[in-house]
Short mmCIF file of C-alpha atoms and ligand atoms in Angstrom, two decimals:
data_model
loop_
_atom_site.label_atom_id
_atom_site.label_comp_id
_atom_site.label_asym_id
_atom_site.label_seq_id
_atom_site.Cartn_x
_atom_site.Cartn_y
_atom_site.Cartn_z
CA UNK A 1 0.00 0.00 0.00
CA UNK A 2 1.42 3.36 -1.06
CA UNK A 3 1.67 5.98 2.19
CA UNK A 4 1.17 9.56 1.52
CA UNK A 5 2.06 12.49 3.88
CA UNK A 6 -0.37 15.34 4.15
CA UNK A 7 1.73 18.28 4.68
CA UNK A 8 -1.21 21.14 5.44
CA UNK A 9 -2.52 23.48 8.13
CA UNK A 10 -5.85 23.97 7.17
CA UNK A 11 -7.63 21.19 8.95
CA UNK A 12 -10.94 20.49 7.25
CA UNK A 13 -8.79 20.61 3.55
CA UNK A 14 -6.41 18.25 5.03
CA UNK A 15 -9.05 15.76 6.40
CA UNK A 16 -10.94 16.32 3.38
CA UNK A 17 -8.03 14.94 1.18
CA UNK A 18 -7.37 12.14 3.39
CA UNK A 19 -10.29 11.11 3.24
CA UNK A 20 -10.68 10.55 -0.37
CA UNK A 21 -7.16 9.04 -0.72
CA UNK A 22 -8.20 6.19 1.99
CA UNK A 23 -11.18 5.64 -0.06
CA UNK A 24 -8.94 5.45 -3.33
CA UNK A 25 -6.44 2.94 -0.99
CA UNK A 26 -4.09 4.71 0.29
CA UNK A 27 -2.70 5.09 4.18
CA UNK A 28 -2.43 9.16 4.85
CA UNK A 29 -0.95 10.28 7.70
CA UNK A 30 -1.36 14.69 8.22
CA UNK A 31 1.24 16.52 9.55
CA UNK A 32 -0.70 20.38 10.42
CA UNK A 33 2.75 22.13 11.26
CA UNK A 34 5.71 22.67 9.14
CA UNK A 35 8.38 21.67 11.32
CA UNK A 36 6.41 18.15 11.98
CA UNK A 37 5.58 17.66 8.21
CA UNK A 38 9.81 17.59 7.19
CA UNK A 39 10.50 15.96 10.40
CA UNK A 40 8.29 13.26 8.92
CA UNK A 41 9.17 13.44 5.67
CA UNK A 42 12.59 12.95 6.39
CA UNK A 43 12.38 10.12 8.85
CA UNK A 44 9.59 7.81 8.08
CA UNK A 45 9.01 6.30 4.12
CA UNK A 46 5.89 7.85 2.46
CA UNK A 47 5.53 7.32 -1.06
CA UNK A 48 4.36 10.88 -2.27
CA UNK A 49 4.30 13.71 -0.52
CA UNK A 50 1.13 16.42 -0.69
CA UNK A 51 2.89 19.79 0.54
CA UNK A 52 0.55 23.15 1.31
CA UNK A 53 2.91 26.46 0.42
CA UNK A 54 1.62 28.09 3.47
CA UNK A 55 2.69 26.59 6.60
CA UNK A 56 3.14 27.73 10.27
CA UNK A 57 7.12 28.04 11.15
CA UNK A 58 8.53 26.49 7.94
CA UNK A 59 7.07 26.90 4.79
CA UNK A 60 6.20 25.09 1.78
CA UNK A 61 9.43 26.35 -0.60
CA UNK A 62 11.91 25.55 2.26
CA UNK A 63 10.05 22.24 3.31
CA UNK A 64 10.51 21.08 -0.95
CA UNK A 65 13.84 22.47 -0.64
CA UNK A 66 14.79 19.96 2.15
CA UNK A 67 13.42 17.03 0.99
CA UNK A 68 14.84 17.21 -2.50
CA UNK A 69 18.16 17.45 -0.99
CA UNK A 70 18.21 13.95 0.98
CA UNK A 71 14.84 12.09 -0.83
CA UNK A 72 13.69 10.89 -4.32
CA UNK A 73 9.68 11.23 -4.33
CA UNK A 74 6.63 12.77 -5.88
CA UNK A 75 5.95 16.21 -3.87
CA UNK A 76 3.06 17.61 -4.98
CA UNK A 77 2.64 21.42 -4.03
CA UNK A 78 -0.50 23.04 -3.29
CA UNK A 79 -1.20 26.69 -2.56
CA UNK A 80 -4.33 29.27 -2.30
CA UNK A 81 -2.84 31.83 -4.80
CA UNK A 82 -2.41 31.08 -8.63
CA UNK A 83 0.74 33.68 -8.51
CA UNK A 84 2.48 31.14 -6.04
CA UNK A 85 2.59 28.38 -8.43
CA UNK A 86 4.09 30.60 -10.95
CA UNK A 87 6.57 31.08 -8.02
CA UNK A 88 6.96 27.82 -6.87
CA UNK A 89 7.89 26.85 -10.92
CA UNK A 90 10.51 29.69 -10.98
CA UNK A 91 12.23 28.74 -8.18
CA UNK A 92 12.44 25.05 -9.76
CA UNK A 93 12.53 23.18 -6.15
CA UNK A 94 12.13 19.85 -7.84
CA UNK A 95 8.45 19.74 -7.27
CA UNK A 96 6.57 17.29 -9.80
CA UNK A 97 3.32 18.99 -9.49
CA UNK A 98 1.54 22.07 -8.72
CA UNK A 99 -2.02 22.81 -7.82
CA UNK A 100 -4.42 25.83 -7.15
CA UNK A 101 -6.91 26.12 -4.32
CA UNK A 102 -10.01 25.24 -4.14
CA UNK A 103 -9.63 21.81 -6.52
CA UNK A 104 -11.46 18.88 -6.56
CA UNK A 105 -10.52 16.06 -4.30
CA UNK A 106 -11.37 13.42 -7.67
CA UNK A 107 -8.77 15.60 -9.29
CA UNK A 108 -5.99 15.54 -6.53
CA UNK A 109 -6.33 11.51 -6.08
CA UNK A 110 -6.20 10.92 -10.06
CA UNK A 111 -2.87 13.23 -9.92
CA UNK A 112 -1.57 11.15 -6.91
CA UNK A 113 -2.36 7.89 -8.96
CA UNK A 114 -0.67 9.07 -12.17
CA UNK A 115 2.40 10.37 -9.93
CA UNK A 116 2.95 7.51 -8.34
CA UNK A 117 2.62 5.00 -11.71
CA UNK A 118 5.44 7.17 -12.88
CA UNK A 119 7.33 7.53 -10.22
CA UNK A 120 7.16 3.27 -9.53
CA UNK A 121 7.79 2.72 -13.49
CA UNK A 122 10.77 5.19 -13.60
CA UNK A 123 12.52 3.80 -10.36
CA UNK A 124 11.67 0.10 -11.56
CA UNK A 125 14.08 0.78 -14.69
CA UNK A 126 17.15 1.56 -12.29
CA UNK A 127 16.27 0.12 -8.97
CA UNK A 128 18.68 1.34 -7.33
CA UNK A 129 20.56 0.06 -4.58
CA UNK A 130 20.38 1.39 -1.32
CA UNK A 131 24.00 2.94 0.42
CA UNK A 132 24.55 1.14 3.44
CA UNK A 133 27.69 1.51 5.98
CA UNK A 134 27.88 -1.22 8.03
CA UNK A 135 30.34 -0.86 11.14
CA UNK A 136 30.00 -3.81 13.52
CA UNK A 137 26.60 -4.29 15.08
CA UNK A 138 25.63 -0.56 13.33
CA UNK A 139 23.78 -0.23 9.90
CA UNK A 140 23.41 2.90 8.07
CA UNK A 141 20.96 3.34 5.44
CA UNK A 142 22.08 6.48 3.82
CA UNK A 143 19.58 6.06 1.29
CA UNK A 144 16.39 5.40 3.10
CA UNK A 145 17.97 7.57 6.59
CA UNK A 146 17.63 4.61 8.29
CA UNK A 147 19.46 3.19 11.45
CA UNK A 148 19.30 -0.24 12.80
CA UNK A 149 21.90 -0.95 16.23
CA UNK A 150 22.30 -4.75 17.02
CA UNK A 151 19.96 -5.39 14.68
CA UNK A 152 17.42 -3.44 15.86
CA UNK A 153 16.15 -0.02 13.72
CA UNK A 154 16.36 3.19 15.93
CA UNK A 155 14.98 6.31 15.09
CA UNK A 156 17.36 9.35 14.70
CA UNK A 157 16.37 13.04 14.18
CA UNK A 158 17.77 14.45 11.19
CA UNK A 159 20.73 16.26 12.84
CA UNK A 160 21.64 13.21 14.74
CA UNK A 161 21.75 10.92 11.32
CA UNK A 162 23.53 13.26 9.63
CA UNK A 163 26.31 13.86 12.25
CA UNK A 164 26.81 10.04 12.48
CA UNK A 165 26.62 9.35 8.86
CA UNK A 166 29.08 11.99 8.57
CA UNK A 167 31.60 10.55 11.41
CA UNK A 168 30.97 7.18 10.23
CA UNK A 169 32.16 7.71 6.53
CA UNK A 170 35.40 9.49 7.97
CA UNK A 171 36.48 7.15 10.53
CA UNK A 172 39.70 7.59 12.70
CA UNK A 173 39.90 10.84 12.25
CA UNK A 174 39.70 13.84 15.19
CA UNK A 175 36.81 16.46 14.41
CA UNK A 176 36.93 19.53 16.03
CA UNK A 177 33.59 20.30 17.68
CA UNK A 178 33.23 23.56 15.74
CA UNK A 179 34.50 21.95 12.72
CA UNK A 180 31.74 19.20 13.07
CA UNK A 181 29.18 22.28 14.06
CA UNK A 182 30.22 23.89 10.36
CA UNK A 183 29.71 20.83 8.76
CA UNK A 184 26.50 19.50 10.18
CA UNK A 185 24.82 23.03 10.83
CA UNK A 186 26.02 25.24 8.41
CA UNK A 187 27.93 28.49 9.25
CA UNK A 188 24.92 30.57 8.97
CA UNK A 189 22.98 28.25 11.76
CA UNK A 190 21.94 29.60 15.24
CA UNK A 191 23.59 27.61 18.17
CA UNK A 192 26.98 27.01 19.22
CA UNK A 193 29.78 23.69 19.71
CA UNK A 194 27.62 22.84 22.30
CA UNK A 195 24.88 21.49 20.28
CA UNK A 196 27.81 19.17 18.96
CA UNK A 197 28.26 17.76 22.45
CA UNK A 198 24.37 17.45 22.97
CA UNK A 199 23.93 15.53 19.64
CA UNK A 200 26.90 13.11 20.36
CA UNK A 201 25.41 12.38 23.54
CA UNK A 202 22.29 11.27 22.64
CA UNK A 203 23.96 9.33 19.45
CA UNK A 204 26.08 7.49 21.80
CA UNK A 205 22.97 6.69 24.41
CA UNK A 206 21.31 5.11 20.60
CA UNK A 207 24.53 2.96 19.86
CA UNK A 208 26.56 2.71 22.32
CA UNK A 209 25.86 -0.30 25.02
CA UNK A 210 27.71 1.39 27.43
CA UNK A 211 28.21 5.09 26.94
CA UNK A 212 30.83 5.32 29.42
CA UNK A 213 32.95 3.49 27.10
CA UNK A 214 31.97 3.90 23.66
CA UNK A 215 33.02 1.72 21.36
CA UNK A 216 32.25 4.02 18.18
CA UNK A 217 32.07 7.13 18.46
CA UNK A 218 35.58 8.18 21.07
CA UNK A 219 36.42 11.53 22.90
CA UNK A 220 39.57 12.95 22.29
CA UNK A 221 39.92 15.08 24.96
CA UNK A 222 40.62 18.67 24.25
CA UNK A 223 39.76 18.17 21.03
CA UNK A 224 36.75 16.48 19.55
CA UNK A 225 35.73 13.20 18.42
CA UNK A 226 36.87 10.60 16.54
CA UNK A 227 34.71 7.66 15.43
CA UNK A 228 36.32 4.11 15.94
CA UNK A 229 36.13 1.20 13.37
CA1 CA B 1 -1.84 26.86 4.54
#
C-alpha cells in the first residue's frame, strides 16, 4: 500500500483529502505544522508527498527544498494563490506537481495515482541500490535515513543521522567540535559547539551499550571526536 504524507494546516482541507485518498487505498498520515511535516518526511518512508505552500514556522518552498536534498519522491505542491505556483515553478525546487486552491478532491487523487505510476515505473528501470555503511553491530541506510543498532532499527532526528553518517564515513579521524558544528549546521545556523556535544550524547545513548565506554564514536579530549572502526 502506497503511504502519503499530508503536509497542510488547514484542517478540514487536510481531512478532506485524506479522506478521499483512503477511499482510493491509500494510508495518509497529516502533519498540520511545518516543522512536523519535514521531520516526517525525512524520517519515516511515504511514497508521495502532498505539501501546502503556506505553513506555520517552515514553509512550503523551504520544506521542498529539504526534501529534494536527501529524498527521491513525488511532492506535490498546493497553494491558495495562482501567482504562487508561478513562483513555486521559478524557483524550480524539484516539485513534480503544482495545484491551485479550491480543486477537486477526484482531481488531486487521479494526480496522486498518475504520480505515483510514474514515479514506480521510472525507479523500476534503475532500482537502485540502497548505500549502506555497516560498522559492527551498526547499519546505516544512507539512502532510506535509516538506522538499525544490534539489529534493531532506531529512530534518529535528522541532525543526529547526519552527524553520524558523517563521522561514520570518515572514521579515525579527530573532528573539532566547531568543525563538526560547520559541517552538520552550516555556518549561517543559530547555536553554538555545544549542540555538537548534545547531539553526540544522545547518538552514543542510541549505539553505544555502554556510553561510558563507547566503542564508536571516542572523545579525544581537548579536542573532539573521533569515530572508531
Ligand atoms: Ca496553509
Amino acid at each position: 500500500m502506497s503511504r502519503i504524507l499530508i503536509i497542510e494546516d488547514e484542517e478540514a482541507i487536510a481531512i478532506l483529502e485524506k479522506d478521499y485518498l483512503e477511499l482510493s487505498g491509500f494510508e495518509v498520515d497529516i502533519a498540520g505544522r511545518g516543522g512536523e511535516g519535514l521531520d516526517k518526511a525525512i524520517q519515516e518512508d511515504y511514497d508521495l508527498i502532498i505539501l501546502d505552500l503556506m505553513l506555520p514556522e517552515i514553509n512550503g518552498f523551504e520544506i521542498c527544498r529539504e526534501i529534494r536534498q536527501r529524498k527521491d519522491l513525488p511532492i506535490i505542491m498546493v497553494s491558495a494563490k495562482k501567482d504562487d505556483i508561478d513562483k513555486i515553478r521559478g524557483l524550480g525546487l524539484g516539485a513534480d506537481d503544482y495545484m491551485t486552491k479550491p480543486f477537486s478532491p477526484s482531481e488531486l487523487v487521479a494526480r496522486v495515482k498518475a504520480h505515483l505510476e510514474r514515479f514506480n515505473r521510472l525507479t523500476g528501470l534503475n532500482s537502485r541500490k540502497n548505500d549502506m555503511i555497516e560498522i559492527r553491530g551498526l547499519k546505516i541506510d544512507k539512502t532510506a535515513r535509516r538506522v538499525w543498532v544490534n539489529g534493531e532499527e532506531t529512530p534518529f532526528t535528522t541532525k543526529e543521522f547526519d552527524l553520524l553518517t558523517f563521522l561514520a564515513e570518515n572514521p579515525n579521524r579527530v573532528f573539532k567540535k566547531d568543525e563538526l558544528f560547520r559541517e552538520i549546521w552550516g555556518m549561517d545556523s543559530v547555536g553554538d559547539i555545544a549542540t555538537v556535544t548534545v547531539h553526540i550524547k544522545k547518538i552514543r545513548e542510541k549505539i553505544e551499550f555502554n556510553t561510558s565506554k563507547p566503542q564508536y564514536i571516542e572523545t579525544i579530549w581537548g579536542v573532539g571526536y573521533r569515530f572508531r572502526i
